[in-house]
């Protein structure tokens, strides 16, 4: 069968790659064409457009890049029409994907959505579009099933969280080998995860690094995003206690003592690697003011949302400053606080279910297609 997959950012590329592996196992004749990144490309299929060309963060930034976004939507529709897939699989990235889903549904193409748009956070009105345009929805957070089925009478499948798969499949690396390979010294590591987009990294990293001088017994290691070149990070590396590792975030987390993490999927990844963290976020003033008025959630990190309590500290906008980072970093380095935090992380992992999200989803997609097509 022919599958068209659309992932628009780094996390979607990771989950898309694992889903593709599972689809190839489930359907030996799978023909896959996709929008994604290097991880998906390494699995096989045909890459149409890299997510580097798609990622715009914040409301204002989207407005400024609207011409590019609309052009990409047109390119995508043309490419799908030419490929004539049996299904389109959407991975998160709702602003783009929901537009394609509407167009695809009108043309009778089967639509599967893996990793739900976060309409429980904002734009809950999108439920009408989802009910109209999405044939099957696969959710990865336990509370999403209650949200869709209980509140909106829309059946969904809870498949488990794909991050558990991704972490479980990550090959182990011996700590001394890791340190030697990346020229790290023996000091404990504080990992810095400033995001994947240039504007986001620029905002976050300079503030994160402002506390380096206060922790001379630690080395701060920047997790370089696969979508960015080393030269972009170079200006941030101002002293010997600041190191840089590109595209090895999981290896870094496996060896880290603590972490400062930009809000997003990385907050959950860090928790699943059992690394005490402080969650950080700072957007443009205008984007933040808009978000504050339309997002009604108590928390911004997935860790706290899933647990429905403040497990990890969130430093948002003006609270994200050197003084607060210093205070919170000291807290998570303190043994008793660390112990209670790690116990919460264990409960979090149990809530997310076991391994197998990618396989579960692939099986359900293939079964649905067999039932609803002539194959």
Short mmCIF file of C-alpha atoms in Angstrom, two decimals:
data_model
loop_
_atom_site.label_atom_id
_atom_site.label_comp_id
_atom_site.label_asym_id
_atom_site.label_seq_id
_atom_site.Cartn_x
_atom_site.Cartn_y
_atom_site.Cartn_z
CA UNK A 1 0.00 0.00 0.00
CA UNK A 2 1.03 3.62 -0.52
CA UNK A 3 1.51 5.83 2.54
CA UNK A 4 2.07 9.60 2.61
CA UNK A 5 3.40 10.86 5.96
CA UNK A 6 3.66 14.51 7.05
CA UNK A 7 5.87 15.47 10.02
CA UNK A 8 6.85 19.11 10.42
CA UNK A 9 9.45 19.22 13.21
CA UNK A 10 12.27 17.32 14.94
CA UNK A 11 10.04 15.32 17.31
CA UNK A 12 7.76 14.36 14.41
CA UNK A 13 10.80 13.14 12.48
CA UNK A 14 11.76 10.85 15.40
CA UNK A 15 8.26 9.39 15.80
CA UNK A 16 7.78 9.24 12.03
CA UNK A 17 10.98 7.21 11.66
CA UNK A 18 9.86 4.66 14.26
CA UNK A 19 6.39 4.46 12.71
CA UNK A 20 7.92 3.89 9.25
CA UNK A 21 10.04 1.01 10.60
CA UNK A 22 6.87 -0.55 12.04
CA UNK A 23 4.92 0.00 8.80
CA UNK A 24 7.61 -1.73 6.75
CA UNK A 25 7.40 -4.71 9.14
CA UNK A 26 3.61 -4.79 8.97
CA UNK A 27 3.36 -4.22 5.20
CA UNK A 28 6.29 -5.61 3.21
CA UNK A 29 5.02 -3.82 0.08
CA UNK A 30 4.76 -0.41 1.76
CA UNK A 31 5.59 2.52 -0.54
CA UNK A 32 6.21 5.59 1.64
CA UNK A 33 6.60 9.21 0.60
CA UNK A 34 7.00 11.82 3.33
CA UNK A 35 7.72 15.27 4.67
CA UNK A 36 10.12 14.94 7.62
CA UNK A 37 13.80 14.82 8.41
CA UNK A 38 17.02 12.83 8.41
CA UNK A 39 15.77 10.09 10.75
CA UNK A 40 12.85 9.27 8.46
CA UNK A 41 15.13 9.50 5.43
CA UNK A 42 17.48 6.93 7.00
CA UNK A 43 14.61 4.43 7.31
CA UNK A 44 13.72 4.54 3.60
CA UNK A 45 10.96 5.95 1.43
CA UNK A 46 11.16 9.27 -0.43
CA UNK A 47 11.72 12.60 1.32
CA UNK A 48 9.74 15.40 -0.34
CA UNK A 49 10.61 18.31 1.98
CA UNK A 50 12.76 18.62 5.11
CA UNK A 51 11.17 20.02 8.27
CA UNK A 52 13.97 22.64 8.38
CA UNK A 53 12.01 24.46 5.68
CA UNK A 54 8.74 24.28 7.62
CA UNK A 55 9.43 25.20 11.24
CA UNK A 56 8.11 28.58 12.38
CA UNK A 57 7.40 29.20 16.07
CA UNK A 58 5.03 31.73 17.62
CA UNK A 59 1.99 33.56 16.28
CA UNK A 60 3.82 36.61 14.94
CA UNK A 61 6.50 34.52 13.21
CA UNK A 62 3.81 32.48 11.43
CA UNK A 63 2.19 35.68 10.12
CA UNK A 64 5.53 36.91 8.73
CA UNK A 65 6.12 33.56 7.00
CA UNK A 66 2.58 33.05 5.74
CA UNK A 67 3.58 33.22 2.06
CA UNK A 68 6.09 30.36 2.53
CA UNK A 69 3.57 28.29 4.52
CA UNK A 70 0.85 28.69 1.87
CA UNK A 71 3.35 27.82 -0.87
CA UNK A 72 4.31 24.63 1.02
CA UNK A 73 0.65 23.64 1.39
CA UNK A 74 0.20 24.00 -2.38
CA UNK A 75 3.36 21.93 -3.08
CA UNK A 76 2.13 19.24 -0.66
CA UNK A 77 -1.33 18.95 -2.27
CA UNK A 78 0.19 18.70 -5.76
CA UNK A 79 2.63 16.00 -4.62
CA UNK A 80 -0.11 13.95 -2.90
CA UNK A 81 -2.35 14.17 -5.97
CA UNK A 82 0.50 12.87 -8.12
CA UNK A 83 1.42 10.05 -5.70
CA UNK A 84 -2.19 8.93 -5.08
CA UNK A 85 -1.64 7.31 -1.65
CA UNK A 86 -4.00 4.88 0.06
CA UNK A 87 -3.69 7.00 3.18
CA UNK A 88 -2.12 10.13 4.57
CA UNK A 89 -0.64 9.84 8.07
CA UNK A 90 -0.40 13.16 9.89
CA UNK A 91 2.06 13.51 12.77
CA UNK A 92 1.19 16.43 15.07
CA UNK A 93 1.98 19.78 13.25
CA UNK A 94 -1.72 20.78 13.18
CA UNK A 95 -1.65 24.21 11.51
CA UNK A 96 -0.38 22.59 8.32
CA UNK A 97 -1.76 19.07 8.68
CA UNK A 98 -5.38 19.99 9.39
CA UNK A 99 -5.50 21.99 6.15
CA UNK A 100 -4.21 19.00 4.21
CA UNK A 101 -6.62 16.68 6.06
CA UNK A 102 -9.64 18.76 4.93
CA UNK A 103 -8.43 18.72 1.33
CA UNK A 104 -7.65 14.96 1.45
CA UNK A 105 -11.01 14.03 2.98
CA UNK A 106 -12.83 15.91 0.21
CA UNK A 107 -10.96 13.72 -2.27
CA UNK A 108 -11.76 10.46 -0.51
CA UNK A 109 -8.24 9.75 0.76
CA UNK A 110 -8.18 7.82 4.05
CA UNK A 111 -6.79 10.05 6.88
CA UNK A 112 -4.92 8.80 9.95
CA UNK A 113 -3.66 11.19 12.63
CA UNK A 114 -0.82 9.97 14.86
CA UNK A 115 -0.06 12.22 17.85
CA UNK A 116 -3.09 14.41 18.27
CA UNK A 117 -3.05 18.18 17.86
CA UNK A 118 -3.05 19.59 21.39
CA UNK A 119 -6.58 20.94 21.17
CA UNK A 120 -6.98 20.29 24.90
CA UNK A 121 -4.50 23.19 25.33
CA UNK A 122 -5.94 25.64 22.83
CA UNK A 123 -8.19 25.78 19.77
CA UNK A 124 -10.59 23.21 21.23
CA UNK A 125 -13.00 24.31 18.48
CA UNK A 126 -10.80 22.28 16.10
CA UNK A 127 -12.67 19.19 17.31
CA UNK A 128 -15.32 19.90 14.65
CA UNK A 129 -12.66 19.78 11.91
CA UNK A 130 -11.11 16.63 13.40
CA UNK A 131 -14.47 14.85 13.49
CA UNK A 132 -15.10 15.84 9.88
CA UNK A 133 -11.64 15.27 8.37
CA UNK A 134 -9.87 12.55 10.41
CA UNK A 135 -10.88 8.91 9.96
CA UNK A 136 -8.71 7.52 12.77
CA UNK A 137 -6.89 9.28 15.61
CA UNK A 138 -4.05 7.68 17.63
CA UNK A 139 -3.30 9.47 20.91
CA UNK A 140 -0.17 9.15 23.04
CA UNK A 141 -1.15 10.82 26.31
CA UNK A 142 -3.48 8.98 28.69
CA UNK A 143 -5.69 12.00 29.42
CA UNK A 144 -6.32 12.57 25.68
CA UNK A 145 -8.52 9.46 25.42
CA UNK A 146 -10.82 10.83 28.15
CA UNK A 147 -10.78 14.25 26.48
CA UNK A 148 -11.81 12.98 23.05
CA UNK A 149 -14.18 10.20 24.02
CA UNK A 150 -15.61 11.51 27.28
CA UNK A 151 -15.89 15.19 26.43
CA UNK A 152 -16.32 15.12 22.64
CA UNK A 153 -17.74 11.68 21.83
CA UNK A 154 -14.99 11.04 19.25
CA UNK A 155 -13.46 7.54 19.44
CA UNK A 156 -9.64 7.42 19.52
CA UNK A 157 -6.97 4.78 20.16
CA UNK A 158 -4.49 5.27 23.04
CA UNK A 159 -1.36 3.57 21.67
CA UNK A 160 1.17 4.44 24.39
CA UNK A 161 3.90 7.05 24.12
CA UNK A 162 6.45 6.66 21.30
CA UNK A 163 9.19 8.27 23.38
CA UNK A 164 9.32 5.12 25.48
CA UNK A 165 10.06 3.19 22.27
CA UNK A 166 12.66 5.70 21.15
CA UNK A 167 14.48 5.60 24.48
CA UNK A 168 14.21 1.82 24.76
CA UNK A 169 15.73 1.44 21.26
CA UNK A 170 18.60 3.81 22.00
CA UNK A 171 21.90 1.89 22.10
CA UNK A 172 23.77 2.19 25.41
CA UNK A 173 27.09 4.00 25.41
CA UNK A 174 29.71 3.50 28.10
CA UNK A 175 30.07 6.79 30.10
CA UNK A 176 33.90 6.96 29.87
CA UNK A 177 33.68 6.32 26.12
CA UNK A 178 31.04 9.06 25.77
CA UNK A 179 33.17 11.58 27.67
CA UNK A 180 36.31 10.74 25.71
CA UNK A 181 34.53 10.86 22.35
CA UNK A 182 33.17 14.35 23.07
CA UNK A 183 36.23 15.69 24.94
CA UNK A 184 34.35 16.11 28.21
CA UNK A 185 36.15 16.19 31.57
CA UNK A 186 35.19 14.30 34.75
CA UNK A 187 32.92 17.02 36.17
CA UNK A 188 29.19 16.17 36.44
CA UNK A 189 27.20 17.29 33.39
CA UNK A 190 24.40 19.85 33.31
CA UNK A 191 22.68 19.41 29.93
CA UNK A 192 21.25 22.45 28.16
CA UNK A 193 18.41 21.74 25.71
CA UNK A 194 17.57 25.13 24.17
CA UNK A 195 15.25 23.88 21.41
CA UNK A 196 15.67 23.24 17.70
CA UNK A 197 14.76 26.50 15.93
CA UNK A 198 17.22 29.39 15.58
CA UNK A 199 15.00 32.07 17.09
CA UNK A 200 14.14 29.79 20.02
CA UNK A 201 17.77 28.79 20.67
CA UNK A 202 18.95 32.41 20.54
CA UNK A 203 16.36 33.46 23.14
CA UNK A 204 16.94 30.53 25.47
CA UNK A 205 20.64 29.74 25.39
CA UNK A 206 22.14 33.06 26.45
CA UNK A 207 19.96 33.09 29.58
CA UNK A 208 20.68 29.43 30.38
CA UNK A 209 24.42 30.08 30.11
CA UNK A 210 24.26 33.11 32.40
CA UNK A 211 24.60 30.81 35.46
CA UNK A 212 27.70 28.87 34.33
CA UNK A 213 29.99 30.95 36.56
CA UNK A 214 27.87 30.03 39.62
CA UNK A 215 28.47 26.29 39.15
CA UNK A 216 32.25 25.88 38.68
CA UNK A 217 32.16 22.21 39.74
CA UNK A 218 29.95 21.26 36.78
CA UNK A 219 30.35 21.35 33.00
CA UNK A 220 27.49 22.72 30.93
CA UNK A 221 26.91 20.82 27.69
CA UNK A 222 24.75 22.30 24.93
CA UNK A 223 22.64 19.79 23.02
CA UNK A 224 22.99 20.90 19.40
CA UNK A 225 19.89 20.38 17.25
CA UNK A 226 20.30 18.25 14.11
CA UNK A 227 18.78 21.07 12.07
CA UNK A 228 21.50 23.61 13.03
CA UNK A 229 25.19 23.89 12.14
CA UNK A 230 27.96 24.19 14.74
CA UNK A 231 28.88 27.68 13.50
CA UNK A 232 25.51 28.95 14.78
CA UNK A 233 26.36 27.85 18.36
CA UNK A 234 29.98 29.00 18.30
CA UNK A 235 29.35 32.48 19.71
CA UNK A 236 27.69 30.96 22.82
CA UNK A 237 30.74 28.90 23.81
CA UNK A 238 32.63 31.49 25.85
CA UNK A 239 34.61 29.45 28.38
CA UNK A 240 36.03 26.00 29.12
CA UNK A 241 33.05 25.01 31.31
CA UNK A 242 30.75 25.20 28.27
CA UNK A 243 30.85 22.28 25.85
CA UNK A 244 28.86 21.41 22.74
CA UNK A 245 27.58 18.10 21.36
CA UNK A 246 25.59 17.97 18.14
CA UNK A 247 22.70 15.60 17.48
CA UNK A 248 23.42 13.29 20.45
CA UNK A 249 20.76 14.49 22.88
CA UNK A 250 19.83 11.01 24.14
CA UNK A 251 23.47 10.08 24.84
CA UNK A 252 23.86 13.40 26.63
CA UNK A 253 20.76 12.88 28.79
CA UNK A 254 21.89 9.37 29.68
CA UNK A 255 25.06 10.90 31.13
CA UNK A 256 23.65 14.11 32.64
CA UNK A 257 23.21 14.94 36.33
CA UNK A 258 20.69 17.74 35.70
CA UNK A 259 19.21 19.70 32.80
CA UNK A 260 17.75 23.04 31.77
CA UNK A 261 15.15 22.27 29.11
CA UNK A 262 13.10 24.41 26.75
CA UNK A 263 9.40 23.57 26.97
CA UNK A 264 8.28 20.93 24.48
CA UNK A 265 8.76 17.22 23.90
CA UNK A 266 12.26 17.47 25.40
CA UNK A 267 10.79 18.00 28.89
CA UNK A 268 9.23 14.52 28.73
CA UNK A 269 12.35 12.95 27.18
CA UNK A 270 14.47 14.33 30.00
CA UNK A 271 12.10 12.93 32.64
CA UNK A 272 12.05 9.50 30.99
CA UNK A 273 15.86 9.48 31.11
CA UNK A 274 15.43 10.18 34.85
CA UNK A 275 17.31 13.50 34.77
CA UNK A 276 16.16 16.20 37.23
CA UNK A 277 15.23 19.26 35.17
CA UNK A 278 14.09 22.86 35.20
CA UNK A 279 11.66 23.68 32.38
CA UNK A 280 12.26 27.01 30.65
CA UNK A 281 10.36 29.08 28.12
CA UNK A 282 10.58 32.57 26.70
CA UNK A 283 8.81 33.66 23.52
CA UNK A 284 8.57 37.04 21.82
CA UNK A 285 6.57 39.54 23.88
CA UNK A 286 3.72 39.66 21.35
CA UNK A 287 3.48 35.87 20.93
CA UNK A 288 3.51 35.39 24.71
CA UNK A 289 0.74 37.95 25.23
CA UNK A 290 -1.44 36.18 22.65
CA UNK A 291 -0.68 32.71 24.07
CA UNK A 292 -1.44 33.82 27.62
CA UNK A 293 -4.94 34.84 26.59
CA UNK A 294 -5.90 31.71 24.66
CA UNK A 295 -4.11 28.87 26.46
CA UNK A 296 -5.87 27.90 29.66
CA UNK A 297 -3.59 25.09 30.90
CA UNK A 298 -2.17 25.09 34.42
CA UNK A 299 1.24 23.95 33.13
CA UNK A 300 3.33 24.13 29.96
CA UNK A 301 5.47 21.00 30.42
CA UNK A 302 4.20 17.56 29.47
CA UNK A 303 5.59 16.14 32.71
CA UNK A 304 3.31 18.33 34.84
CA UNK A 305 0.33 18.00 32.49
CA UNK A 306 0.43 14.20 32.54
CA UNK A 307 0.93 14.06 36.31
CA UNK A 308 -1.56 16.89 36.91
CA UNK A 309 0.74 18.45 39.49
CA UNK A 310 3.90 20.56 39.54
CA UNK A 311 6.55 17.86 39.46
CA UNK A 312 9.14 20.01 37.67
CA UNK A 313 9.57 23.77 38.07
CA UNK A 314 8.54 25.90 35.10
CA UNK A 315 10.29 29.22 34.52
CA UNK A 316 8.18 31.09 31.98
CA UNK A 317 8.85 34.45 30.30
CA UNK A 318 9.97 36.98 32.96
CA UNK A 319 10.47 34.20 35.55
CA UNK A 320 13.09 32.74 33.22
CA UNK A 321 16.01 34.78 34.52
CA UNK A 322 19.52 34.10 35.94
CA UNK A 323 18.46 34.42 39.59
CA UNK A 324 15.61 31.89 39.31
CA UNK A 325 17.66 29.47 37.22
CA UNK A 326 20.39 29.53 39.87
CA UNK A 327 17.89 28.85 42.69
CA UNK A 328 16.09 26.03 40.86
CA UNK A 329 19.27 24.39 39.60
CA UNK A 330 20.62 24.28 43.15
CA UNK A 331 17.37 22.62 44.25
CA UNK A 332 17.53 19.78 41.72
CA UNK A 333 21.18 19.14 42.57
CA UNK A 334 20.25 18.64 46.26
CA UNK A 335 20.07 14.86 47.05
CA UNK A 336 16.69 14.72 48.87
CA UNK A 337 14.92 16.83 46.26
CA UNK A 338 16.44 14.67 43.50
CA UNK A 339 15.21 11.50 45.18
CA UNK A 340 11.59 12.66 45.43
CA UNK A 341 11.71 13.95 41.83
CA UNK A 342 12.98 10.61 40.50
CA UNK A 343 10.18 8.78 42.35
CA UNK A 344 7.65 11.01 40.52
CA UNK A 345 9.39 10.22 37.23
CA UNK A 346 8.83 6.49 37.85
CA UNK A 347 5.09 7.11 38.32
CA UNK A 348 5.05 9.20 35.14
CA UNK A 349 6.54 6.35 33.10
CA UNK A 350 3.92 3.91 34.42
CA UNK A 351 1.13 6.29 33.36
CA UNK A 352 2.45 6.37 29.80
CA UNK A 353 2.19 2.61 29.27
CA UNK A 354 4.90 0.26 28.04
CA UNK A 355 6.85 0.03 24.83
CA UNK A 356 5.16 -0.56 21.47
CA UNK A 357 3.44 2.71 20.43
CA UNK A 358 4.87 2.62 16.90
CA UNK A 359 4.00 -1.07 16.39
CA UNK A 360 0.50 -0.59 17.85
CA UNK A 361 -0.17 2.33 15.52
CA UNK A 362 1.21 0.62 12.41
CA UNK A 363 -0.94 -2.47 13.04
CA UNK A 364 -4.07 -0.37 13.49
CA UNK A 365 -3.36 1.70 10.34
CA UNK A 366 -2.71 -1.35 8.14
CA UNK A 367 -5.78 -3.18 9.52
CA UNK A 368 -7.94 -0.10 8.85
CA UNK A 369 -6.65 0.20 5.29
CA UNK A 370 -7.28 -3.48 4.56
CA UNK A 371 -10.83 -3.03 5.79
CA UNK A 372 -11.45 0.20 3.88
CA UNK A 373 -9.64 -0.27 0.56
CA UNK A 374 -9.52 -2.90 -2.14
CA UNK A 375 -6.04 -4.15 -1.09
#
